[in-house]
C-alpha atoms as an extended CHARMM CRD file, in Angstrom:
* protein
*
       160  EXT
         1         1  MET       CA             99.5720000000       72.0670000000       36.6770000000  PROA      1               0.0000000000
         2         2  LYS       CA             96.5380000000       71.1030000000       38.7060000000  PROA      2               0.0000000000
         3         3  ASP       CA             96.9890000000       69.9400000000       42.2890000000  PROA      3               0.0000000000
         4         4  PRO       CA             95.8220000000       66.3030000000       42.5800000000  PROA      4               0.0000000000
         5         5  HSD       CA             94.7230000000       66.8790000000       46.1870000000  PROA      5               0.0000000000
         6         6  ASP       CA             92.5810000000       69.8630000000       45.3090000000  PROA      6               0.0000000000
         7         7  GLN       CA             88.9560000000       69.0810000000       46.0810000000  PROA      7               0.0000000000
         8         8  PRO       CA             86.1160000000       70.6760000000       44.1690000000  PROA      8               0.0000000000
         9         9  GLU       CA             84.1100000000       73.1610000000       46.2120000000  PROA      9               0.0000000000
        10        10  LEU       CA             80.9730000000       71.6630000000       47.6050000000  PROA      10              0.0000000000
        11        11  PRO       CA             77.9310000000       73.8790000000       47.7410000000  PROA      11              0.0000000000
        12        12  THR       CA             77.2810000000       75.1890000000       51.2230000000  PROA      12              0.0000000000
        13        13  PRO       CA             73.8740000000       74.2780000000       52.5750000000  PROA      13              0.0000000000
        14        14  ALA       CA             71.4350000000       77.0580000000       53.2860000000  PROA      14              0.0000000000
        15        15  PRO       CA             71.1220000000       77.9270000000       56.9690000000  PROA      15              0.0000000000
        16        16  HSD       CA             68.0270000000       76.3780000000       58.4940000000  PROA      16              0.0000000000
        17        17  GLY       CA             67.5740000000       79.0450000000       61.1740000000  PROA      17              0.0000000000
        18        18  ALA       CA             66.7870000000       76.7830000000       64.1260000000  PROA      18              0.0000000000
        19        19  THR       CA             68.6060000000       79.0280000000       66.5860000000  PROA      19              0.0000000000
        20        20  ALA       CA             67.0190000000       82.2100000000       65.2640000000  PROA      20              0.0000000000
        21        21  VAL       CA             63.5030000000       80.8090000000       65.1100000000  PROA      21              0.0000000000
        22        22  THR       CA             63.8160000000       79.3100000000       68.5920000000  PROA      22              0.0000000000
        23        23  ALA       CA             65.0420000000       82.6330000000       70.0010000000  PROA      23              0.0000000000
        24        24  ALA       CA             62.2850000000       84.5560000000       68.2380000000  PROA      24              0.0000000000
        25        25  ILE       CA             59.4770000000       82.2150000000       69.3010000000  PROA      25              0.0000000000
        26        26  THR       CA             60.7800000000       82.1810000000       72.8820000000  PROA      26              0.0000000000
        27        27  ALA       CA             60.8680000000       85.9800000000       72.8910000000  PROA      27              0.0000000000
        28        28  LEU       CA             57.4030000000       86.2340000000       71.3290000000  PROA      28              0.0000000000
        29        29  ILE       CA             55.9070000000       83.9410000000       73.9610000000  PROA      29              0.0000000000
        30        30  LEU       CA             57.7680000000       85.2020000000       77.0160000000  PROA      30              0.0000000000
        31        31  GLY       CA             57.8170000000       88.8990000000       76.0860000000  PROA      31              0.0000000000
        32        32  PRO       CA             54.1270000000       89.4980000000       76.8230000000  PROA      32              0.0000000000
        33        33  ILE       CA             54.3560000000       87.2890000000       79.9040000000  PROA      33              0.0000000000
        34        34  ALA       CA             57.2680000000       89.3590000000       81.2280000000  PROA      34              0.0000000000
        35        35  GLY       CA             55.3990000000       92.5920000000       80.4660000000  PROA      35              0.0000000000
        36        36  ILE       CA             52.2320000000       91.4530000000       82.2390000000  PROA      36              0.0000000000
        37        37  ALA       CA             54.2700000000       90.1590000000       85.1790000000  PROA      37              0.0000000000
        38        38  GLY       CA             56.0380000000       93.5390000000       85.3830000000  PROA      38              0.0000000000
        39        39  VAL       CA             52.7420000000       95.4320000000       85.4770000000  PROA      39              0.0000000000
        40        40  MET       CA             51.3910000000       93.0860000000       88.1310000000  PROA      40              0.0000000000
        41        41  TRP       CA             54.6250000000       93.4290000000       90.1220000000  PROA      41              0.0000000000
        42        42  VAL       CA             54.3870000000       97.2270000000       90.1070000000  PROA      42              0.0000000000
        43        43  LEU       CA             50.7330000000       97.0980000000       91.2050000000  PROA      43              0.0000000000
        44        44  TYR       CA             51.5400000000       94.5960000000       93.9450000000  PROA      44              0.0000000000
        45        45  THR       CA             54.4150000000       96.7530000000       95.1860000000  PROA      45              0.0000000000
        46        46  VAL       CA             52.3010000000       99.9290000000       95.1950000000  PROA      46              0.0000000000
        47        47  VAL       CA             49.5840000000       98.1510000000       97.2050000000  PROA      47              0.0000000000
        48        48  ALA       CA             52.2230000000       96.8000000000       99.5960000000  PROA      48              0.0000000000
        49        49  ILE       CA             53.6290000000      100.3150000000      100.0740000000  PROA      49              0.0000000000
        50        50  GLU       CA             50.1600000000      101.6100000000      100.8670000000  PROA      50              0.0000000000
        51        51  ASP       CA             49.5030000000       98.8010000000      103.3540000000  PROA      51              0.0000000000
        52        52  HSD       CA             52.9390000000       99.2500000000      104.8970000000  PROA      52              0.0000000000
        53        53  ALA       CA             52.3790000000      103.0080000000      105.2200000000  PROA      53              0.0000000000
        54        54  ARG       CA             49.2780000000      102.4270000000      107.3320000000  PROA      54              0.0000000000
        55        55  GLU       CA             51.2070000000      100.3140000000      109.8260000000  PROA      55              0.0000000000
        56        56  TYR       CA             54.5470000000      102.1030000000      109.9600000000  PROA      56              0.0000000000
        57        57  SER       CA             55.5410000000      105.7180000000      109.6120000000  PROA      57              0.0000000000
        58        58  GLU       CA             58.8420000000      104.9290000000      107.8980000000  PROA      58              0.0000000000
        59        59  ILE       CA             58.5870000000      103.8650000000      104.2530000000  PROA      59              0.0000000000
        60        60  GLY       CA             61.6140000000      102.9780000000      102.2150000000  PROA      60              0.0000000000
        61        61  GLY       CA             63.3360000000      100.2880000000      100.2220000000  PROA      61              0.0000000000
        62        62  TYR       CA             60.5930000000       99.8480000000       97.6410000000  PROA      62              0.0000000000
        63        63  THR       CA             62.1130000000      101.9130000000       94.8540000000  PROA      63              0.0000000000
        64        64  ASP       CA             64.1670000000       99.0260000000       93.4910000000  PROA      64              0.0000000000
        65        65  LEU       CA             61.0740000000       96.8260000000       93.4260000000  PROA      65              0.0000000000
        66        66  ILE       CA             59.1190000000       99.3640000000       91.3900000000  PROA      66              0.0000000000
        67        67  VAL       CA             62.0630000000       99.8500000000       89.0400000000  PROA      67              0.0000000000
        68        68  MET       CA             62.3100000000       96.0630000000       88.6620000000  PROA      68              0.0000000000
        69        69  GLY       CA             58.6740000000       95.9310000000       87.5410000000  PROA      69              0.0000000000
        70        70  ILE       CA             59.1010000000       98.7920000000       85.0750000000  PROA      70              0.0000000000
        71        71  VAL       CA             62.2550000000       97.1870000000       83.6580000000  PROA      71              0.0000000000
        72        72  ALA       CA             60.3350000000       93.9030000000       83.2580000000  PROA      72              0.0000000000
        73        73  VAL       CA             57.6810000000       95.7200000000       81.2010000000  PROA      73              0.0000000000
        74        74  VAL       CA             60.3210000000       97.3490000000       78.9730000000  PROA      74              0.0000000000
        75        75  ILE       CA             62.2120000000       94.0780000000       78.5190000000  PROA      75              0.0000000000
        76        76  GLY       CA             58.9790000000       92.2330000000       77.7140000000  PROA      76              0.0000000000
        77        77  LEU       CA             58.1410000000       94.7950000000       75.0540000000  PROA      77              0.0000000000
        78        78  ALA       CA             61.6800000000       94.6560000000       73.6380000000  PROA      78              0.0000000000
        79        79  TRP       CA             61.5600000000       90.8510000000       73.4890000000  PROA      79              0.0000000000
        80        80  TRP       CA             58.1990000000       90.9400000000       71.7430000000  PROA      80              0.0000000000
        81        81  VAL       CA             59.2710000000       93.5000000000       69.1330000000  PROA      81              0.0000000000
        82        82  GLY       CA             62.6900000000       91.8540000000       68.7190000000  PROA      82              0.0000000000
        83        83  GLY       CA             61.0600000000       88.4830000000       68.1250000000  PROA      83              0.0000000000
        84        84  PHE       CA             58.9500000000       89.8620000000       65.2760000000  PROA      84              0.0000000000
        85        85  LEU       CA             61.9290000000       91.6840000000       63.7720000000  PROA      85              0.0000000000
        86        86  LEU       CA             64.1080000000       88.5810000000       63.9660000000  PROA      86              0.0000000000
        87        87  LEU       CA             61.4660000000       86.4970000000       62.2020000000  PROA      87              0.0000000000
        88        88  ALA       CA             61.4690000000       89.1870000000       59.5010000000  PROA      88              0.0000000000
        89        89  TYR       CA             65.2110000000       88.4980000000       58.9690000000  PROA      89              0.0000000000
        90        90  MET       CA             66.2200000000       91.8850000000       60.3910000000  PROA      90              0.0000000000
        91        91  LYS       CA             69.5430000000       92.4230000000       62.1440000000  PROA      91              0.0000000000
        92        92  THR       CA             67.7920000000       94.9740000000       64.3600000000  PROA      92              0.0000000000
        93        93  GLY       CA             65.7210000000       92.1830000000       65.9060000000  PROA      93              0.0000000000
        94        94  ARG       CA             68.8480000000       90.2030000000       66.7550000000  PROA      94              0.0000000000
        95        95  PHE       CA             70.4880000000       93.2780000000       68.2650000000  PROA      95              0.0000000000
        96        96  LEU       CA             67.3530000000       94.1820000000       70.2400000000  PROA      96              0.0000000000
        97        97  LEU       CA             67.0150000000       90.6610000000       71.6310000000  PROA      97              0.0000000000
        98        98  ILE       CA             70.6930000000       90.5570000000       72.6320000000  PROA      98              0.0000000000
        99        99  LEU       CA             70.4490000000       93.9730000000       74.2830000000  PROA      99              0.0000000000
       100       100  ALA       CA             67.1830000000       93.2400000000       76.1300000000  PROA      100             0.0000000000
       101       101  SER       CA             68.3840000000       89.8250000000       77.2660000000  PROA      101             0.0000000000
       102       102  GLY       CA             71.6720000000       91.2690000000       78.5050000000  PROA      102             0.0000000000
       103       103  VAL       CA             69.8470000000       93.9480000000       80.4950000000  PROA      103             0.0000000000
       104       104  ALA       CA             67.4010000000       91.3600000000       81.8610000000  PROA      104             0.0000000000
       105       105  LEU       CA             70.2800000000       89.1410000000       82.8890000000  PROA      105             0.0000000000
       106       106  ILE       CA             72.1140000000       91.9550000000       84.6820000000  PROA      106             0.0000000000
       107       107  VAL       CA             68.9790000000       93.2360000000       86.4410000000  PROA      107             0.0000000000
       108       108  SER       CA             67.8830000000       89.7450000000       87.4880000000  PROA      108             0.0000000000
       109       109  VAL       CA             71.2890000000       88.8380000000       88.8960000000  PROA      109             0.0000000000
       110       110  ALA       CA             71.4800000000       92.1790000000       90.7170000000  PROA      110             0.0000000000
       111       111  GLN       CA             68.0460000000       91.6680000000       92.2760000000  PROA      111             0.0000000000
       112       112  LEU       CA             68.9290000000       88.0760000000       93.1480000000  PROA      112             0.0000000000
       113       113  PHE       CA             71.9190000000       89.2640000000       95.1550000000  PROA      113             0.0000000000
       114       114  ASN       CA             70.1330000000       92.3550000000       96.4950000000  PROA      114             0.0000000000
       115       115  ARG       CA             66.8310000000       90.8230000000       97.6030000000  PROA      115             0.0000000000
       116       116  GLY       CA             67.4780000000       87.0900000000       97.3540000000  PROA      116             0.0000000000
       117       117  PHE       CA             64.3540000000       86.3210000000       95.3440000000  PROA      117             0.0000000000
       118       118  THR       CA             64.7400000000       82.7150000000       94.2590000000  PROA      118             0.0000000000
       119       119  PHE       CA             62.1100000000       83.0570000000       91.5160000000  PROA      119             0.0000000000
       120       120  LEU       CA             64.6180000000       85.1960000000       89.6030000000  PROA      120             0.0000000000
       121       121  PHE       CA             66.3010000000       82.0330000000       88.3730000000  PROA      121             0.0000000000
       122       122  ILE       CA             63.5370000000       81.7880000000       85.7550000000  PROA      122             0.0000000000
       123       123  PRO       CA             64.3030000000       85.1520000000       84.0620000000  PROA      123             0.0000000000
       124       124  ILE       CA             68.0200000000       84.4570000000       84.3750000000  PROA      124             0.0000000000
       125       125  ILE       CA             67.6520000000       81.1690000000       82.4810000000  PROA      125             0.0000000000
       126       126  VAL       CA             65.3090000000       82.6790000000       79.8730000000  PROA      126             0.0000000000
       127       127  SER       CA             67.6030000000       85.6770000000       79.3510000000  PROA      127             0.0000000000
       128       128  LEU       CA             70.6090000000       83.4060000000       78.9230000000  PROA      128             0.0000000000
       129       129  LEU       CA             68.7030000000       81.2070000000       76.4770000000  PROA      129             0.0000000000
       130       130  ILE       CA             67.6230000000       84.0960000000       74.2460000000  PROA      130             0.0000000000
       131       131  LEU       CA             71.0280000000       85.7830000000       74.5290000000  PROA      131             0.0000000000
       132       132  VAL       CA             72.9750000000       82.6800000000       73.5270000000  PROA      132             0.0000000000
       133       133  LEU       CA             70.5870000000       81.7280000000       70.7150000000  PROA      133             0.0000000000
       134       134  CYS       CA             70.8200000000       85.2230000000       69.2260000000  PROA      134             0.0000000000
       135       135  ALA       CA             74.5750000000       85.5610000000       69.6990000000  PROA      135             0.0000000000
       136       136  VAL       CA             75.6010000000       82.3440000000       67.9640000000  PROA      136             0.0000000000
       137       137  PRO       CA             76.9620000000       82.8220000000       64.4370000000  PROA      137             0.0000000000
       138       138  ALA       CA             74.2670000000       80.5780000000       62.9540000000  PROA      138             0.0000000000
       139       139  THR       CA             71.6330000000       83.2160000000       63.7160000000  PROA      139             0.0000000000
       140       140  GLY       CA             73.6530000000       85.8520000000       61.8870000000  PROA      140             0.0000000000
       141       141  ARG       CA             74.1400000000       83.5610000000       58.8950000000  PROA      141             0.0000000000
       142       142  TRP       CA             70.4030000000       82.8780000000       58.7690000000  PROA      142             0.0000000000
       143       143  ILE       CA             69.6210000000       86.6060000000       58.7070000000  PROA      143             0.0000000000
       144       144  VAL       CA             72.1860000000       87.3250000000       55.9920000000  PROA      144             0.0000000000
       145       145  ALA       CA             71.1190000000       84.3200000000       53.8940000000  PROA      145             0.0000000000
       146       146  ASP       CA             67.6930000000       85.8270000000       53.2880000000  PROA      146             0.0000000000
       147       147  GLU       CA             68.8880000000       89.3450000000       52.4070000000  PROA      147             0.0000000000
       148       148  PRO       CA             67.9710000000       90.1560000000       48.8200000000  PROA      148             0.0000000000
       149       149  GLU       CA             70.7490000000       90.5330000000       46.3080000000  PROA      149             0.0000000000
       150       150  PRO       CA             71.3620000000       94.0780000000       45.0770000000  PROA      150             0.0000000000
       151       151  ASN       CA             69.6450000000       94.8330000000       41.7960000000  PROA      151             0.0000000000
       152       152  PRO       CA             72.3720000000       95.5910000000       39.2180000000  PROA      152             0.0000000000
       153       153  ILE       CA             69.8390000000       96.9940000000       36.7430000000  PROA      153             0.0000000000
       154       154  ALA       CA             68.6860000000       99.6450000000       39.2130000000  PROA      154             0.0000000000
       155       155  HSD       CA             72.2730000000      100.7650000000       39.7460000000  PROA      155             0.0000000000
       156       156  ASP       CA             72.9920000000      100.9910000000       36.0040000000  PROA      156             0.0000000000
       157       157  GLN       CA             69.9540000000      103.1710000000       35.2020000000  PROA      157             0.0000000000
       158       158  GLY       CA             71.3250000000      106.1600000000       37.0730000000  PROA      158             0.0000000000
       159       159  ARG       CA             74.4980000000      106.2360000000       34.9130000000  PROA      159             0.0000000000
       160       160  ASP       CA             72.8060000000      107.2800000000       31.6340000000  PROA      160             0.0000000000
């Protein structure tokens, strides 16, 4: 006997991908900016070390600043590549954006506490934005929704 309260299944709407597209576009725009800023930061730090060396005989404490610039270049490149991969419906792009944003968040917070640079609130907010947009389940559903169905004919040809 059929249950009178049983509702027919409604078709599920296709994911619209707002979270994924927003994360990808944000990464595509801010990735090159972060990379250029990292290169400029390294150059600025190297010039500051040279100027500081002329005035004082003791040089130290600049290693973390150089590493911060190099990490910014790597994160910018990872965001840029991850943005393209995410727009191509690839899970690798989502993973790369989550990984790069997590590293950027950790490095920015560490430098904020270490050096007290207030401008680091910008990369912290951007990293959190990309991280959250990529981590939400809607982004994963959008990627999976565009995966092609397996071709049953191709699998049957090898059985002859």
